Coordinates of C-alpha atoms in Angstrom, one line a residue:
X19 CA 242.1 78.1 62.2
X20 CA 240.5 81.3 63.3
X21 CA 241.8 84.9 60.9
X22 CA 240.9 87.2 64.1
X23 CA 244.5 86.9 66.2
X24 CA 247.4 88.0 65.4
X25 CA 250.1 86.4 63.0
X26 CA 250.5 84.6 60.0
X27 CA 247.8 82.8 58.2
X28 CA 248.4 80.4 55.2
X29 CA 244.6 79.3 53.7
X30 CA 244.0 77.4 50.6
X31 CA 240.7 78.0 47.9
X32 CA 239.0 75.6 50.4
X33 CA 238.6 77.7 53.0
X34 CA 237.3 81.0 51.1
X35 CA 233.7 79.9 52.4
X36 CA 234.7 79.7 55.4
X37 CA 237.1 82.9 55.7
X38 CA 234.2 84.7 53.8
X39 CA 231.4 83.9 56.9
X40 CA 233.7 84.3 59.6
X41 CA 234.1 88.2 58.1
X42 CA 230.6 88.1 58.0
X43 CA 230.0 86.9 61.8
X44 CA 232.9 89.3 63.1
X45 CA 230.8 92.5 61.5
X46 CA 227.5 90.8 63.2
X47 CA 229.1 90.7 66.0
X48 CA 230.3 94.3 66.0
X49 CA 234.3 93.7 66.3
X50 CA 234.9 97.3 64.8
X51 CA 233.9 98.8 68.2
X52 CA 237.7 96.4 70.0
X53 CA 239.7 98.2 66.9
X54 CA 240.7 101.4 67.5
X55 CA 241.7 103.9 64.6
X56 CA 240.9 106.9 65.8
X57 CA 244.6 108.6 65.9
X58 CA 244.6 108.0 62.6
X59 CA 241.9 110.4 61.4
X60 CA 241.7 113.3 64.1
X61 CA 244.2 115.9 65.7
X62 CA 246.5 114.6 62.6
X63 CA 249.9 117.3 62.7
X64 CA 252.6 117.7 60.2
X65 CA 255.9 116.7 61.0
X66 CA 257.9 118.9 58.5
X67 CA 261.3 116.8 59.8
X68 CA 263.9 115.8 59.2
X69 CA 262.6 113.2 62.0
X70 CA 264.7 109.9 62.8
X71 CA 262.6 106.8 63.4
X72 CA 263.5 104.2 65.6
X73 CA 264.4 101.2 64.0
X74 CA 263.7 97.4 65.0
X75 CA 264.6 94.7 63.1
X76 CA 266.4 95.2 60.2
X77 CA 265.3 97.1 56.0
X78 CA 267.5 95.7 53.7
X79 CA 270.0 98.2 52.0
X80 CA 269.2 97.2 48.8
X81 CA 265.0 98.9 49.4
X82 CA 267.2 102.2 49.8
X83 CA 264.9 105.2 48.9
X84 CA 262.2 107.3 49.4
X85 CA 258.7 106.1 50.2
X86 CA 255.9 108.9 48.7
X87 CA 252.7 108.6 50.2
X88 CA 249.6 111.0 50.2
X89 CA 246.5 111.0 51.2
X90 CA 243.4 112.5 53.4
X91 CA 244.9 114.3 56.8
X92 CA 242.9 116.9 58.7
X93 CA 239.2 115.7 59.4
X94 CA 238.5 119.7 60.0
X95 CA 239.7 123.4 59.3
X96 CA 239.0 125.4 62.5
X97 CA 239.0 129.1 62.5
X98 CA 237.0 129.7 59.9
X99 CA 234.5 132.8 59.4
X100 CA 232.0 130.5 60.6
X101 CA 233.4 128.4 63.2
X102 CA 234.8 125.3 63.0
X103 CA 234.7 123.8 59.4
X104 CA 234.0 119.6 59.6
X105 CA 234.5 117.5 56.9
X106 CA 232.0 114.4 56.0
X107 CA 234.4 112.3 53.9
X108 CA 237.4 110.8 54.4
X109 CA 237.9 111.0 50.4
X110 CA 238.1 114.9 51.2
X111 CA 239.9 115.0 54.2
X112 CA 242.7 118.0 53.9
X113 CA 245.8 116.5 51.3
X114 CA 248.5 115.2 53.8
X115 CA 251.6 114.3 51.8
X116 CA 254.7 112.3 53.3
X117 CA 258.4 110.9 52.8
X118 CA 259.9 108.1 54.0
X119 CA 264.1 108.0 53.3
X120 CA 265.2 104.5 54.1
X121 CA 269.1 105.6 54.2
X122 CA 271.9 102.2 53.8
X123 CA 274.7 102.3 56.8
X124 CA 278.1 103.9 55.4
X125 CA 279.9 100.8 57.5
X126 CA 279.5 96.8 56.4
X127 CA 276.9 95.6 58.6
X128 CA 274.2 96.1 56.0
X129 CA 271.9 98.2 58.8
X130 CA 269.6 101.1 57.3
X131 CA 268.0 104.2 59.1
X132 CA 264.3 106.0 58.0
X133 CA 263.9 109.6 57.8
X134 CA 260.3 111.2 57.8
X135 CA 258.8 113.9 56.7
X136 CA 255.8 115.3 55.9
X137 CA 253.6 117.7 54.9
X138 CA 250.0 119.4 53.8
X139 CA 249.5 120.9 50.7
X140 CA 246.3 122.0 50.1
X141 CA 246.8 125.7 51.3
X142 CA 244.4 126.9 48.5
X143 CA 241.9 125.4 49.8
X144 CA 241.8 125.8 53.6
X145 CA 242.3 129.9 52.9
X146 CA 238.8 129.0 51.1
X147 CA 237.4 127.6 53.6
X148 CA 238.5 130.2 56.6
X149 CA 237.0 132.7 54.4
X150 CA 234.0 131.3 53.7
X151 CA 233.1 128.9 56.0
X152 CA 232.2 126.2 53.9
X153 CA 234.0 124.7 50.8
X154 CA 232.5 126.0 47.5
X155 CA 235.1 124.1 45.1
X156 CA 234.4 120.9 43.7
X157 CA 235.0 118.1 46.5
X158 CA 234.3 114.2 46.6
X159 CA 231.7 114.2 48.5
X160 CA 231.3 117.0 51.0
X161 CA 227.5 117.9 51.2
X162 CA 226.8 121.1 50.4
X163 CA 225.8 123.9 52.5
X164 CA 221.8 124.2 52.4
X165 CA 222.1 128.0 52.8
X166 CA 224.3 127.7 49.2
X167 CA 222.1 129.0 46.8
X168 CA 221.1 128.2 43.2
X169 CA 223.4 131.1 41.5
X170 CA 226.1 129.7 43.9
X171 CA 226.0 126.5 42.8
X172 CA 225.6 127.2 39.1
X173 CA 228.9 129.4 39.2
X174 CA 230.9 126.7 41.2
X175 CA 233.5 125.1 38.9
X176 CA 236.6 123.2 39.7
X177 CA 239.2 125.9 40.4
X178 CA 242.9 125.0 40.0
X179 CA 244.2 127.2 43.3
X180 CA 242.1 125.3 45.6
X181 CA 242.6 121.7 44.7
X182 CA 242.8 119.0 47.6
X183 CA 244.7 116.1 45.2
X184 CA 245.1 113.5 47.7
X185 CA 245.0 110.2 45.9
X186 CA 248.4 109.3 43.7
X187 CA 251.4 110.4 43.9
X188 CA 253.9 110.5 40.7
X189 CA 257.3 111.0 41.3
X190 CA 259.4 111.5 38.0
X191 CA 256.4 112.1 35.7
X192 CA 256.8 112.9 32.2
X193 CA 256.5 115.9 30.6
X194 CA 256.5 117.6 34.6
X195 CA 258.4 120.9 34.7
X196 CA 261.9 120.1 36.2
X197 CA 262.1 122.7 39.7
X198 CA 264.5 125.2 38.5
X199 CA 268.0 126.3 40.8
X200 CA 266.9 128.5 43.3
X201 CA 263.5 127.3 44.1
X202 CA 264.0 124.8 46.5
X203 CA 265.2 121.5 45.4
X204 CA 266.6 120.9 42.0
X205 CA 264.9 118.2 39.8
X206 CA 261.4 117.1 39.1
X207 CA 259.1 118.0 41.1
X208 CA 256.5 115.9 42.7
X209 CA 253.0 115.6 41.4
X210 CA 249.4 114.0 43.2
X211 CA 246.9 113.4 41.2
X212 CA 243.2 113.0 41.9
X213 CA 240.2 112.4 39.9
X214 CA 240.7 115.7 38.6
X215 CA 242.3 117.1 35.6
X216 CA 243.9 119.6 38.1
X217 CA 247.7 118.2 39.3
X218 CA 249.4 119.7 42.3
X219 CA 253.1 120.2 42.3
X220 CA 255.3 119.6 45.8
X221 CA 259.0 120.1 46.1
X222 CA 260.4 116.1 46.3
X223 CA 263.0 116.6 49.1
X224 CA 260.3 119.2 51.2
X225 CA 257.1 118.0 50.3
X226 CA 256.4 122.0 50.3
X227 CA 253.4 122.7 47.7
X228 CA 255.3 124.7 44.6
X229 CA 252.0 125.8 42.4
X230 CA 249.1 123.8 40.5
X231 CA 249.2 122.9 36.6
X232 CA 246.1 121.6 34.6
X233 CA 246.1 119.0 31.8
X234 CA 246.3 121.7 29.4
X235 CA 250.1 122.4 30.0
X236 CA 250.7 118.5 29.0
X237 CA 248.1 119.3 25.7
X238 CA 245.8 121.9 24.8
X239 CA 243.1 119.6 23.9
X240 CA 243.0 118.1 27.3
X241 CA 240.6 120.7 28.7
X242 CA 238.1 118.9 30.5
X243 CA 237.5 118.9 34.6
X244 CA 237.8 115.3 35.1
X245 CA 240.5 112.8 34.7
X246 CA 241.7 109.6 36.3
X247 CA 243.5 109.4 39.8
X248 CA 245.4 106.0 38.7
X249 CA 247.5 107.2 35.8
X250 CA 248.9 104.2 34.1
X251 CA 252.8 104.2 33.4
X252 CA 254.4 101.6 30.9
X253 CA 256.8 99.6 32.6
X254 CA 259.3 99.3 30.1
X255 CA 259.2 103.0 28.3
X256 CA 257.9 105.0 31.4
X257 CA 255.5 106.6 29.0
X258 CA 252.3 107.6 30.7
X259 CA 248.2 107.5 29.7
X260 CA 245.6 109.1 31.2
X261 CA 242.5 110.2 30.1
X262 CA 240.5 113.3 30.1
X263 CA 236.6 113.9 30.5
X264 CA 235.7 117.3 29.0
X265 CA 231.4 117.9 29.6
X266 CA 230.7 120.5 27.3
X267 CA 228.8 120.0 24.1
X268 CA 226.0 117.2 23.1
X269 CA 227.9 114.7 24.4
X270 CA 230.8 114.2 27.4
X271 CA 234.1 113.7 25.6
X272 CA 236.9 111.2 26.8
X273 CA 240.2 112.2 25.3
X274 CA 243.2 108.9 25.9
X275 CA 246.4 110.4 26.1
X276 CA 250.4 108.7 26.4
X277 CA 252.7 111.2 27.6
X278 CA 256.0 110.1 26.0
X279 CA 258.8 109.6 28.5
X280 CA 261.4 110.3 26.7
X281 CA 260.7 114.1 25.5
X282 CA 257.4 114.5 27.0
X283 CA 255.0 115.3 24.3
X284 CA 251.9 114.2 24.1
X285 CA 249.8 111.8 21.6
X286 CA 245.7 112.1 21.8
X287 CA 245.3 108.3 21.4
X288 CA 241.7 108.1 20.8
X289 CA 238.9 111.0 21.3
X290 CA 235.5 109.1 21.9
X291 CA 232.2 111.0 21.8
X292 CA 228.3 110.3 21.6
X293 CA 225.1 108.4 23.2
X294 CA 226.9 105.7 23.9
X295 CA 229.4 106.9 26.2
X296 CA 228.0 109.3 28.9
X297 CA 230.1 110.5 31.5
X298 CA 231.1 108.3 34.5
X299 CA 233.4 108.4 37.7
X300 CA 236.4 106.1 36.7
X301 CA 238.9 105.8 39.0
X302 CA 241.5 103.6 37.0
X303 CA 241.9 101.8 34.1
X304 CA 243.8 99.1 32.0
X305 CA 247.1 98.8 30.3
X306 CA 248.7 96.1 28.3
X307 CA 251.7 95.3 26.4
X308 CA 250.4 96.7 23.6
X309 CA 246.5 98.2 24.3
X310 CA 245.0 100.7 26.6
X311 CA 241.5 98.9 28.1
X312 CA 239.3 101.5 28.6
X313 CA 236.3 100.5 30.5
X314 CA 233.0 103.4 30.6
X315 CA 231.6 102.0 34.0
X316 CA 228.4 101.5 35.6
X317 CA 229.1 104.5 37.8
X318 CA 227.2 107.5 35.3
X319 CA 226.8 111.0 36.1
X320 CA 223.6 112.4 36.0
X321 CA 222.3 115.2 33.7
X322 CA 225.8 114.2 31.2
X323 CA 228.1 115.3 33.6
X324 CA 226.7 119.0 34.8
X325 CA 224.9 117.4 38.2
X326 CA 228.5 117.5 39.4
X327 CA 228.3 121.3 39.3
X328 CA 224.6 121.1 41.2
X329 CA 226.1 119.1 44.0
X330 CA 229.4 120.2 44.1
X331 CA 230.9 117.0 44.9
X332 CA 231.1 113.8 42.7
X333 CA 229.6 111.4 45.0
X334 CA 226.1 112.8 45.1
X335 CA 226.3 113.5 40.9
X336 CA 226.3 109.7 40.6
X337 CA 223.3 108.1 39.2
X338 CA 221.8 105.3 41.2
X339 CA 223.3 101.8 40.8
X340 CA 222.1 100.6 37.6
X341 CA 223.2 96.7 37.8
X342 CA 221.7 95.6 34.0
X343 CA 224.0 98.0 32.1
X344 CA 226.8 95.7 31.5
X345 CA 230.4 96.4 31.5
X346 CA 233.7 94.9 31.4
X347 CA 237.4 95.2 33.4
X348 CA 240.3 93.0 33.9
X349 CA 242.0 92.0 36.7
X350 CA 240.2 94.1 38.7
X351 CA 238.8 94.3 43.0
X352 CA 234.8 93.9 41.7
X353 CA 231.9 95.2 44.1
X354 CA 228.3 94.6 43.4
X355 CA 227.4 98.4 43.5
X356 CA 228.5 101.7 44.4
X357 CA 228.0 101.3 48.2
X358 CA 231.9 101.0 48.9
X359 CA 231.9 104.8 48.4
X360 CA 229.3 105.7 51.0
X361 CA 231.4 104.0 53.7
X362 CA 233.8 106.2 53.9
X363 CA 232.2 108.9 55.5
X364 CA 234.3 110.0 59.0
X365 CA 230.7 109.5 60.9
X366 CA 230.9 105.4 59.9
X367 CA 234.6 104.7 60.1
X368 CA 234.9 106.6 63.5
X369 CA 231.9 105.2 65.0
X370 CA 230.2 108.3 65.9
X371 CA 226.5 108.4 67.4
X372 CA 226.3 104.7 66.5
X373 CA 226.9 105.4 62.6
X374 CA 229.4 102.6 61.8
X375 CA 226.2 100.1 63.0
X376 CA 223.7 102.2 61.2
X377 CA 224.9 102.0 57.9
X378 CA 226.9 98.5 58.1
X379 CA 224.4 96.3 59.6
X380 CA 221.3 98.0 59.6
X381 CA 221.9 99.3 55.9
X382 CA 223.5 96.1 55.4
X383 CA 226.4 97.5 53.7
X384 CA 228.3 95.1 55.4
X385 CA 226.8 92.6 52.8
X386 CA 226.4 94.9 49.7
X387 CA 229.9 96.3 50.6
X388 CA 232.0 92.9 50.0
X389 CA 234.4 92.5 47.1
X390 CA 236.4 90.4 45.2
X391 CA 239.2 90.2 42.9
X392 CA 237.8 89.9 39.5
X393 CA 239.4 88.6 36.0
X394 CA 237.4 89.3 33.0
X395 CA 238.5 87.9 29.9
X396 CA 237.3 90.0 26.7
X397 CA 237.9 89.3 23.1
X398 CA 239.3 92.0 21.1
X399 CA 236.9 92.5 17.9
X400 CA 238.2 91.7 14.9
X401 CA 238.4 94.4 12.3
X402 CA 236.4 91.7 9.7
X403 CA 233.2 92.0 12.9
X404 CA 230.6 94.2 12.1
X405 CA 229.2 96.9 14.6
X406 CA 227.0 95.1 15.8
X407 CA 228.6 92.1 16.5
X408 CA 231.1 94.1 18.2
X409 CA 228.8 96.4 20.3
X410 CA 227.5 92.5 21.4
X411 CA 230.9 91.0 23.0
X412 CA 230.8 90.4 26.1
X413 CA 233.0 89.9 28.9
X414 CA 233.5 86.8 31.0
X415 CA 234.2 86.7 34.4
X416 CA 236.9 83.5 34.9
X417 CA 238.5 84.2 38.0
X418 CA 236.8 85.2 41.3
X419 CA 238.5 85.2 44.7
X420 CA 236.2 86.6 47.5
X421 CA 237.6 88.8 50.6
X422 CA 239.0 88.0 53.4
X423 CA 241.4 86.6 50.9
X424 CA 242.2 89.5 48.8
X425 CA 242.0 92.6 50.5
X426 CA 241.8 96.4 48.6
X427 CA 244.8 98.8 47.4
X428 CA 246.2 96.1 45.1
X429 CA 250.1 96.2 44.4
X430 CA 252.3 93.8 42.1
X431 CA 255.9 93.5 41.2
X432 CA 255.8 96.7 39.1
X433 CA 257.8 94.4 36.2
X434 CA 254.6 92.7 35.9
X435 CA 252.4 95.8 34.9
X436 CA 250.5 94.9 31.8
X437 CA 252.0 91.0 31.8
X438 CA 250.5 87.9 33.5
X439 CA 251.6 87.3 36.8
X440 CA 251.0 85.6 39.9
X441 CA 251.2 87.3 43.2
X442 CA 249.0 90.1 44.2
X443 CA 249.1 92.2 47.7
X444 CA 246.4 94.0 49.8
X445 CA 245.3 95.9 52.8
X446 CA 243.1 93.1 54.0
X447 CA 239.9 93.5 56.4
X448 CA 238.4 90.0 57.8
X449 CA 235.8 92.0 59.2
X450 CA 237.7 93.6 62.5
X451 CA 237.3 97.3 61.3
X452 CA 235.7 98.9 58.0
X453 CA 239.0 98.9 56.0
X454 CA 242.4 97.8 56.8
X455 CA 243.1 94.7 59.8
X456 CA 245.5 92.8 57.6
X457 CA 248.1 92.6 54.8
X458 CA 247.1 89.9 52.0
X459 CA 249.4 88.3 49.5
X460 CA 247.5 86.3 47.0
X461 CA 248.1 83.7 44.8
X462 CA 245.7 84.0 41.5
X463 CA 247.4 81.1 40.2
X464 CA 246.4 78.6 43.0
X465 CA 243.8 81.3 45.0
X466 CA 245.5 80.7 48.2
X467 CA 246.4 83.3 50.3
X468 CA 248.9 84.4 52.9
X469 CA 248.2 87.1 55.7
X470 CA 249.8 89.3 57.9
X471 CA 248.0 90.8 61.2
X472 CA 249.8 92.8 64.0
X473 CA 247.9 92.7 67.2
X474 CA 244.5 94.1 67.5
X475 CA 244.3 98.0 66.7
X476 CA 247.5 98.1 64.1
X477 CA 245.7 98.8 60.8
X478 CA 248.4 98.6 58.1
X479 CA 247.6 100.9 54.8
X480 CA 248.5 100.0 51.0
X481 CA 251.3 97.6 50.6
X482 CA 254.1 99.0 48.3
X483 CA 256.0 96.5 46.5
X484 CA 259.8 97.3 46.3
X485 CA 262.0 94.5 44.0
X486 CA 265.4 92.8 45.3
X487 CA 267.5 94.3 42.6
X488 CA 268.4 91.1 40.3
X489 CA 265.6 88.9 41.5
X490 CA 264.0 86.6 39.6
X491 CA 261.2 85.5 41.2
X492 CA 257.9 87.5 41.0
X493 CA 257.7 87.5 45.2
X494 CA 261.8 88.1 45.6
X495 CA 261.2 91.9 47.4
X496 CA 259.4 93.0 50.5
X497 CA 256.6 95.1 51.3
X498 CA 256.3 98.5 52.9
X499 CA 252.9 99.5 54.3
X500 CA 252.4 102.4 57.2
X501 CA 250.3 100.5 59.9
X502 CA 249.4 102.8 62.9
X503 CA 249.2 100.9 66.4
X504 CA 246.1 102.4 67.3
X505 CA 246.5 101.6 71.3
X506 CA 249.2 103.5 71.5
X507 CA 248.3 106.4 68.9
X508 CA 251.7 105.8 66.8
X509 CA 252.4 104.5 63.5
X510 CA 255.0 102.4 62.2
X511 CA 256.6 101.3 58.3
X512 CA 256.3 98.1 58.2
X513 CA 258.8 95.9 56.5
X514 CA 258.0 92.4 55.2
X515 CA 259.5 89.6 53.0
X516 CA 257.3 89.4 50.0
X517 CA 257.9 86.1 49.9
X518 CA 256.8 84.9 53.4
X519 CA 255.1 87.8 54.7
X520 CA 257.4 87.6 57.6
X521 CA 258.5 90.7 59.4
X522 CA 261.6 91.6 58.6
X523 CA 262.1 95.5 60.7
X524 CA 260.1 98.5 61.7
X525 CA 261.0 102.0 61.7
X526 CA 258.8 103.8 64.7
X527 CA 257.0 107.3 65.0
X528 CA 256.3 108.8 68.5
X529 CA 253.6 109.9 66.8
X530 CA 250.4 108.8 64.4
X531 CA 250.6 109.2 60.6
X532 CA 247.3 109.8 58.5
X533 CA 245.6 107.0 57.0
X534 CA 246.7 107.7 53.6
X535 CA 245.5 106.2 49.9
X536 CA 248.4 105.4 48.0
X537 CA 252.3 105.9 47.5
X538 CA 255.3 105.1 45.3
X539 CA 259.2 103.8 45.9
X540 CA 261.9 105.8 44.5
X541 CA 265.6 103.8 44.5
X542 CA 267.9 105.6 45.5
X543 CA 270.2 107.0 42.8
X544 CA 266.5 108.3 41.3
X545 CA 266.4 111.0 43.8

């Protein structure tokens, strides 16, 4: 059964070979250029709302809330000093933040409406960029300006006024400062996160940027530039852990930190410091029941950290690959090397002058790009283990399930944080477009999988897993994903049964929505 059509596709372990060349053959064969995604990255506007979609189908009541999303937006900031400012990176594209209020019908018949809005929030950071011409804060991966010079660089530091947070968005965050009566909405505010220590604060019911705070209003001690995007959040206390990376001194410093949920102090967890642990670009980590798993990847920085401030973006600060330093993860989406962030530049996943062939299947990235969903087991060290025997412990890899049948952006019933469980779900590519063709669910338990593909040119973003209140099974919920018809230049939130990956209803934009990163669900009654 061929994965390039539209529909449903059930496949078992047996045909991950197969599923895994015919990705393989569609990039040889240059399907990208029959996939159009194009609305989804340029001429992007904000649609401040309140704007009714058009509903088809039918989103049960009982998924009643608001859908958060953020991510990149504008690919460019024109008007500047210097003309027209473009932007290399998707990563760094302009911090487009958005609200989805699925609303339950006052009468019986069990029919709900969607409410959008959205906005940017990075205002900071484009008044920096009309001045200037160029962006001199920290970025992802913009390339600097050659006529920069040294003393410019040197002085560049991350500056909280001109953060672009565009990653994760927190709603209901501990130890956040509640909005106060009479500046805008009542409650707590919204917070996005990036890899940053810097967050930025939005009003929840306007999405309308309210200030930036640092890690050092949560604790004094967490003064480093550099923290973690994926914020980890105990399911059963709403506590919170991050880290924070401070470079100053001999050695980087990581500082793991659990924001209580219940008053919002802070505990410092662990501070670890020397040789052994230089300073690398993490971009999540591990929780358990009862452990925080953090994992010092392959991905260094160069010079301990300060190549960041050379560069001016954390991409190029990144020592090369260095596959025989070993390190471990758990359940984790496991590449090969760090290519996966070079293919995110706008020139490759737009196609422009030929770039998407250039660096895919000339620079075989198509190949050195792949994934897989990843279980390492580890064995904790026992305290009666001496240092060296527990420098030497090793992790094993026991699980391995290759893409096309697990996708990226993994969601799971968010009761099964920390726990085993079974189902996982993903923004799937079989090799039609660079990222997103398909939604995944998939089965770790048995490794098959189940997709979901609209017809060609509807690229469906992260899959947000939303519970049936009560249920009892793992897959008893459904799945909203913004998927953008890129024939028609409009997007859609797409509803499906997390059980069968059926369609259950649509709500439809006359318009396109960004391609964004990641999002949360807030029942209603949380609002």
């Amino acid at each position: 059964m061929a994965l390039n059509g539209q529909g449903i596709f059930s496949r078992t372990a047996e045909d991950e070979e197969k599923d895994a060349q015919s990705r393989l053959s569609n990039w040889e064969g240059e399907a990208w250029k029959e996939w159009p995604v194009k609305a989804q990255f340029e001429g992007l506007e904000e649609h401040r709302g309140p704007v009714q979609l058009s509903v088809k189908g039918s989103i049960p009541s009982w998924a009643a809330g608001s859908l958060f999303r953020t991510g990149p937006g504008q690919d460019r900031v024109e008007g500047t000093s210097k003309g027209t400012h473009f932007i290399s990176h998707w990563f760094d594209g302009i911090a487009h933040s958005h609200r989805f209020d699925i609303v339950p019908s006052e009468t019986t018949d069990g029919s709900t409406s969607v409410v959008y809005t959205s906005r940017r929030h990075s205002d900071g950071a484009v008044a920096e960029i009309k001045k200037k011409g160029w962006r001199s804060s920290i970025s992802f991966a913009q390339r600097a300006d050659p006529c920069i010079g040294i003393f410019g660089k040197v002085m560049t530091v991350f500056t909280h006024g001109k953060s672009n947070n565009n990653v994760t968005i927190v709603p209901d965050m501990p130890g956040a400062d509640d909005i106060k009566e009479g500046e805008l909405s009542n409650g707590k505010a919204l917070y996005v996160l990036t890899d940053s220590a810097t967050l930025s604060k939005l009003d929840p019911k306007t999405l309308e940027p309210i200030g930036n705070a640092s890690q050092t209003s949560l604790h004094p001690s967490l003064k480093g530039p550099i923290s973690c995007a994926h914020s980890q959040r105990d399911p059963e206390t709403g506590d919170l852990f991050n880290f924070n990376l401070e470079l100053t001194g001999p050695h980087p410093t990581y500082r793991i930190f659990r924001v209580n949920a219940k008053d919002g102090s802070v505990d410092i967890l662990a501070t670890i410091s020397g040789k052994d642990y230089p300073a690398a670009y993490m971009h999540s980590f591990f929780i358990t029941d009862n452990y925080v798993v953090f994992c010092v990847q392959s991905t260094h920085f160069a010079w301990s950290g300060a190549k960041i401030l050379w560069e001016r973006n954390i991409l190029d600060a990144i020592k090369p690959f260095d596959k025989t330093v070993p390190y471990i993860s758990m359940d984790a989406i496991s590449y090969e090397n760090a290519d996966i962030m070079s293919v995110f530049y706008y020139d490759i996943m737009l196609d422009r002058n030929d770039a998407t062939r250039k660096a895919m299947i000339e620079g075989q990235f198509y190949k050195s790009a792949q994934h897989r969903l990843s279980r390492y087991r580890f064995r904790i060290p026992s305290s009666r283990q001496s240092p060296a025997e527990k420098a030497s412990a090793v992790a094993q890899e026991v699980l391995s399930i290759p893409e096309p049948h697990v996708g990226e952006l993994p969601t799971i019933h968010p009761a099964r944080t920390g726990k085993p469980y079974r189902y996982v779900y993903t923004t799937n590519s079989r090799g039609l477009y660079i990222f997103g063709d398909s939604v995944a669910k998939t089965d770790v338990h048995t490794r098959g999988a189940v997709l979901w593909s609209g017809p060609k040119g509807h690229s469906p973003g992260e899959p947000v897993f939303v519970p049936r209140p009560g249920g009892t099974d793992e897959d008893d919920g459904v799945l909203l994903s913004v998927v953008l018809d890129g024939t028609l230049e409009k997007s859609y939130l797409l509803c499906l049964d997390a059980r069968t990956m059926e369609e259950l209803g649509r709500a439809e934009a006359d318009f396109a929505i960004p391609m964004g990163l990641h999002g949360a669900h807030q029942a209603r009654g949380h609002l």
